[in-house]
PDB file of C-alpha atoms in Angstrom:
ATOM      1  CA  UNK A   1      45.993  70.277  50.293  1.00 48.00           C
ATOM      2  CA  UNK A   2      46.818  69.138  46.779  1.00 71.00           C
ATOM      3  CA  UNK A   3      46.036  65.816  45.162  1.00 77.00           C
ATOM      4  CA  UNK A   4      48.888  63.434  44.647  1.00 84.00           C
ATOM      5  CA  UNK A   5      49.719  62.678  41.027  1.00 81.00           C
ATOM      6  CA  UNK A   6      48.513  59.074  41.358  1.00 81.00           C
ATOM      7  CA  UNK A   7      45.209  59.878  43.095  1.00 86.00           C
ATOM      8  CA  UNK A   8      42.163  58.533  41.177  1.00 86.00           C
ATOM      9  CA  UNK A   9      40.562  62.005  41.162  1.00 89.00           C
ATOM     10  CA  UNK A  10      43.335  63.069  38.780  1.00 90.00           C
ATOM     11  CA  UNK A  11      41.630  60.992  36.082  1.00 90.00           C
ATOM     12  CA  UNK A  12      38.575  63.270  36.176  1.00 93.00           C
ATOM     13  CA  UNK A  13      40.187  66.559  37.122  1.00 94.00           C
ATOM     14  CA  UNK A  14      41.654  67.637  33.780  1.00 94.00           C
ATOM     15  CA  UNK A  15      38.588  67.029  31.660  1.00 96.00           C
ATOM     16  CA  UNK A  16      36.363  68.496  34.378  1.00 97.00           C
ATOM     17  CA  UNK A  17      38.414  71.695  34.328  1.00 97.00           C
ATOM     18  CA  UNK A  18      38.182  71.719  30.519  1.00 98.00           C
ATOM     19  CA  UNK A  19      34.386  71.331  30.707  1.00 98.00           C
ATOM     20  CA  UNK A  20      34.167  74.137  33.274  1.00 98.00           C
ATOM     21  CA  UNK A  21      36.327  76.370  31.046  1.00 98.00           C
ATOM     22  CA  UNK A  22      34.096  75.545  28.066  1.00 98.00           C
ATOM     23  CA  UNK A  23      30.907  76.504  29.922  1.00 98.00           C
ATOM     24  CA  UNK A  24      32.430  79.682  31.383  1.00 98.00           C
ATOM     25  CA  UNK A  25      33.950  80.765  28.051  1.00 97.00           C
ATOM     26  CA  UNK A  26      30.845  80.287  25.957  1.00 95.00           C
ATOM     27  CA  UNK A  27      28.493  81.450  28.699  1.00 97.00           C
ATOM     28  CA  UNK A  28      30.425  84.669  29.258  1.00 96.00           C
ATOM     29  CA  UNK A  29      30.663  85.203  25.495  1.00 96.00           C
ATOM     30  CA  UNK A  30      26.883  84.951  25.226  1.00 96.00           C
ATOM     31  CA  UNK A  31      26.341  87.328  28.138  1.00 97.00           C
ATOM     32  CA  UNK A  32      28.880  89.821  26.759  1.00 96.00           C
ATOM     33  CA  UNK A  33      27.205  89.739  23.345  1.00 94.00           C
ATOM     34  CA  UNK A  34      23.804  90.386  24.920  1.00 96.00           C
ATOM     35  CA  UNK A  35      24.913  93.120  27.331  1.00 96.00           C
ATOM     36  CA  UNK A  36      27.798  94.993  25.663  1.00 93.00           C
ATOM     37  CA  UNK A  37      28.435  93.699  22.135  1.00 93.00           C
ATOM     38  CA  UNK A  38      31.786  94.843  20.723  1.00 93.00           C
ATOM     39  CA  UNK A  39      32.004  96.910  17.562  1.00 92.00           C
ATOM     40  CA  UNK A  40      31.984  94.488  14.572  1.00 91.00           C
ATOM     41  CA  UNK A  41      34.496  96.677  12.736  1.00 92.00           C
ATOM     42  CA  UNK A  42      37.143  95.673  15.299  1.00 92.00           C
ATOM     43  CA  UNK A  43      36.987  92.065  14.142  1.00 92.00           C
ATOM     44  CA  UNK A  44      38.736  89.636  16.461  1.00 93.00           C
ATOM     45  CA  UNK A  45      40.702  92.379  18.233  1.00 95.00           C
ATOM     46  CA  UNK A  46      38.335  93.392  21.005  1.00 94.00           C
ATOM     47  CA  UNK A  47      38.018  93.202  24.781  1.00 94.00           C
ATOM     48  CA  UNK A  48      35.693  90.181  24.751  1.00 95.00           C
ATOM     49  CA  UNK A  49      38.089  88.032  22.726  1.00 96.00           C
ATOM     50  CA  UNK A  50      41.103  89.305  24.674  1.00 96.00           C
ATOM     51  CA  UNK A  51      39.514  88.391  27.999  1.00 96.00           C
ATOM     52  CA  UNK A  52      38.506  84.948  26.776  1.00 97.00           C
ATOM     53  CA  UNK A  53      41.956  84.420  25.266  1.00 97.00           C
ATOM     54  CA  UNK A  54      43.597  85.184  28.621  1.00 98.00           C
ATOM     55  CA  UNK A  55      41.217  82.740  30.324  1.00 98.00           C
ATOM     56  CA  UNK A  56      42.035  80.128  27.672  1.00 98.00           C
ATOM     57  CA  UNK A  57      45.799  80.506  28.029  1.00 98.00           C
ATOM     58  CA  UNK A  58      45.642  80.398  31.843  1.00 98.00           C
ATOM     59  CA  UNK A  59      43.466  77.275  31.785  1.00 98.00           C
ATOM     60  CA  UNK A  60      45.757  75.556  29.271  1.00 98.00           C
ATOM     61  CA  UNK A  61      48.811  76.510  31.345  1.00 98.00           C
ATOM     62  CA  UNK A  62      47.259  75.029  34.494  1.00 97.00           C
ATOM     63  CA  UNK A  63      46.359  71.814  32.673  1.00 98.00           C
ATOM     64  CA  UNK A  64      49.849  71.615  31.153  1.00 98.00           C
ATOM     65  CA  UNK A  65      51.417  72.043  34.592  1.00 97.00           C
ATOM     66  CA  UNK A  66      49.252  69.238  35.968  1.00 95.00           C
ATOM     67  CA  UNK A  67      50.186  67.025  32.995  1.00 96.00           C
ATOM     68  CA  UNK A  68      53.880  67.696  33.575  1.00 96.00           C
ATOM     69  CA  UNK A  69      53.550  66.982  37.300  1.00 94.00           C
ATOM     70  CA  UNK A  70      51.754  63.679  36.694  1.00 93.00           C
ATOM     71  CA  UNK A  71      54.169  62.667  33.923  1.00 94.00           C
ATOM     72  CA  UNK A  72      57.106  63.319  36.228  1.00 93.00           C
ATOM     73  CA  UNK A  73      55.504  61.124  38.899  1.00 90.00           C
ATOM     74  CA  UNK A  74      54.818  58.398  36.326  1.00 90.00           C
ATOM     75  CA  UNK A  75      58.471  58.316  35.287  1.00 90.00           C
ATOM     76  CA  UNK A  76      59.758  58.230  38.872  1.00 81.00           C
ATOM     77  CA  UNK A  77      60.994  54.801  39.938  1.00 66.00           C
ATOM     78  CA  UNK A  78      61.167  53.781  43.556  1.00 56.00           C
ATOM     79  CA  UNK A  79      64.670  53.024  44.841  1.00 49.00           C
ATOM     80  CA  UNK A  80      63.299  49.859  46.457  1.00 48.00           C
ATOM     81  CA  UNK A  81      62.216  48.217  43.213  1.00 49.00           C
ATOM     82  CA  UNK A  82      64.073  45.078  42.404  1.00 50.00           C
ATOM     83  CA  UNK A  83      64.959  44.188  45.995  1.00 53.00           C
ATOM     84  CA  UNK A  84      63.981  40.779  47.262  1.00 52.00           C
ATOM     85  CA  UNK A  85      60.763  40.647  49.296  1.00 50.00           C
ATOM     86  CA  UNK A  86      59.339  43.873  47.917  1.00 59.00           C
ATOM     87  CA  UNK A  87      56.879  42.364  45.403  1.00 60.00           C
ATOM     88  CA  UNK A  88      53.775  43.875  47.056  1.00 60.00           C
ATOM     89  CA  UNK A  89      55.343  47.323  47.156  1.00 64.00           C
ATOM     90  CA  UNK A  90      56.493  46.970  43.537  1.00 70.00           C
ATOM     91  CA  UNK A  91      52.922  46.271  42.428  1.00 84.00           C
ATOM     92  CA  UNK A  92      51.653  49.273  44.381  1.00 84.00           C
ATOM     93  CA  UNK A  93      54.355  51.478  42.843  1.00 87.00           C
ATOM     94  CA  UNK A  94      53.487  50.189  39.376  1.00 89.00           C
ATOM     95  CA  UNK A  95      49.816  51.006  39.953  1.00 89.00           C
ATOM     96  CA  UNK A  96      50.693  54.503  41.165  1.00 89.00           C
ATOM     97  CA  UNK A  97      52.927  55.099  38.165  1.00 91.00           C
ATOM     98  CA  UNK A  98      50.200  53.821  35.811  1.00 92.00           C
ATOM     99  CA  UNK A  99      47.571  56.106  37.361  1.00 92.00           C
ATOM    100  CA  UNK A 100      49.927  59.084  37.149  1.00 92.00           C
ATOM    101  CA  UNK A 101      50.707  58.292  33.499  1.00 94.00           C
ATOM    102  CA  UNK A 102      47.054  58.043  32.523  1.00 94.00           C
ATOM    103  CA  UNK A 103      46.302  61.251  34.427  1.00 94.00           C
ATOM    104  CA  UNK A 104      49.161  63.004  32.607  1.00 95.00           C
ATOM    105  CA  UNK A 105      47.728  61.927  29.249  1.00 96.00           C
ATOM    106  CA  UNK A 106      44.236  63.117  30.203  1.00 96.00           C
ATOM    107  CA  UNK A 107      45.532  66.475  31.458  1.00 97.00           C
ATOM    108  CA  UNK A 108      47.531  66.915  28.247  1.00 98.00           C
ATOM    109  CA  UNK A 109      44.466  66.032  26.161  1.00 98.00           C
ATOM    110  CA  UNK A 110      42.427  68.615  28.071  1.00 98.00           C
ATOM    111  CA  UNK A 111      45.147  71.267  27.581  1.00 98.00           C
ATOM    112  CA  UNK A 112      45.310  70.642  23.829  1.00 98.00           C
ATOM    113  CA  UNK A 113      41.506  70.650  23.616  1.00 98.00           C
ATOM    114  CA  UNK A 114      41.381  73.980  25.430  1.00 98.00           C
ATOM    115  CA  UNK A 115      43.824  75.541  22.986  1.00 98.00           C
ATOM    116  CA  UNK A 116      42.134  74.079  19.905  1.00 98.00           C
ATOM    117  CA  UNK A 117      38.661  75.206  20.965  1.00 97.00           C
ATOM    118  CA  UNK A 118      40.097  78.627  21.858  1.00 96.00           C
ATOM    119  CA  UNK A 119      41.809  79.146  18.471  1.00 97.00           C
ATOM    120  CA  UNK A 120      38.818  80.944  16.886  1.00 95.00           C
ATOM    121  CA  UNK A 121      39.322  83.736  19.426  1.00 94.00           C
ATOM    122  CA  UNK A 122      42.369  84.773  17.413  1.00 95.00           C
ATOM    123  CA  UNK A 123      40.583  85.153  14.069  1.00 95.00           C
ATOM    124  CA  UNK A 124      36.820  85.390  14.512  1.00 94.00           C
ATOM    125  CA  UNK A 125      34.791  88.343  15.694  1.00 92.00           C
ATOM    126  CA  UNK A 126      32.331  87.511  18.465  1.00 92.00           C
ATOM    127  CA  UNK A 127      28.613  88.244  18.320  1.00 89.00           C
ATOM    128  CA  UNK A 128      28.350  87.920  14.524  1.00 83.00           C
TER     129      UNK A 128
END
């Protein structure tokens, strides 16, 4: 069962996934450096960075998909809006669209943050 784009949990989901990625990425980097440190002569091109880069790209892709899904829901207008006697439903639709829009922005922020924090994987050697 998936969450609807306007569900209040969407407001926490993106940044929670980013925080989980952050802990897993840096925790696994620390463990890898302690257990099997890569050869420093390889620089940034090693298995540790490659694995973390794949994790980073997959996490950012998931967050981007969620942002797109919520943004699409935020832009969707109900066919019943504007009809007489539908004021209560219009307010509910407006609230749903607002929640979906805010969730889309938060998911997008988390996706960008994931990519920005993951950028050093492209240029820096781990365990140095």
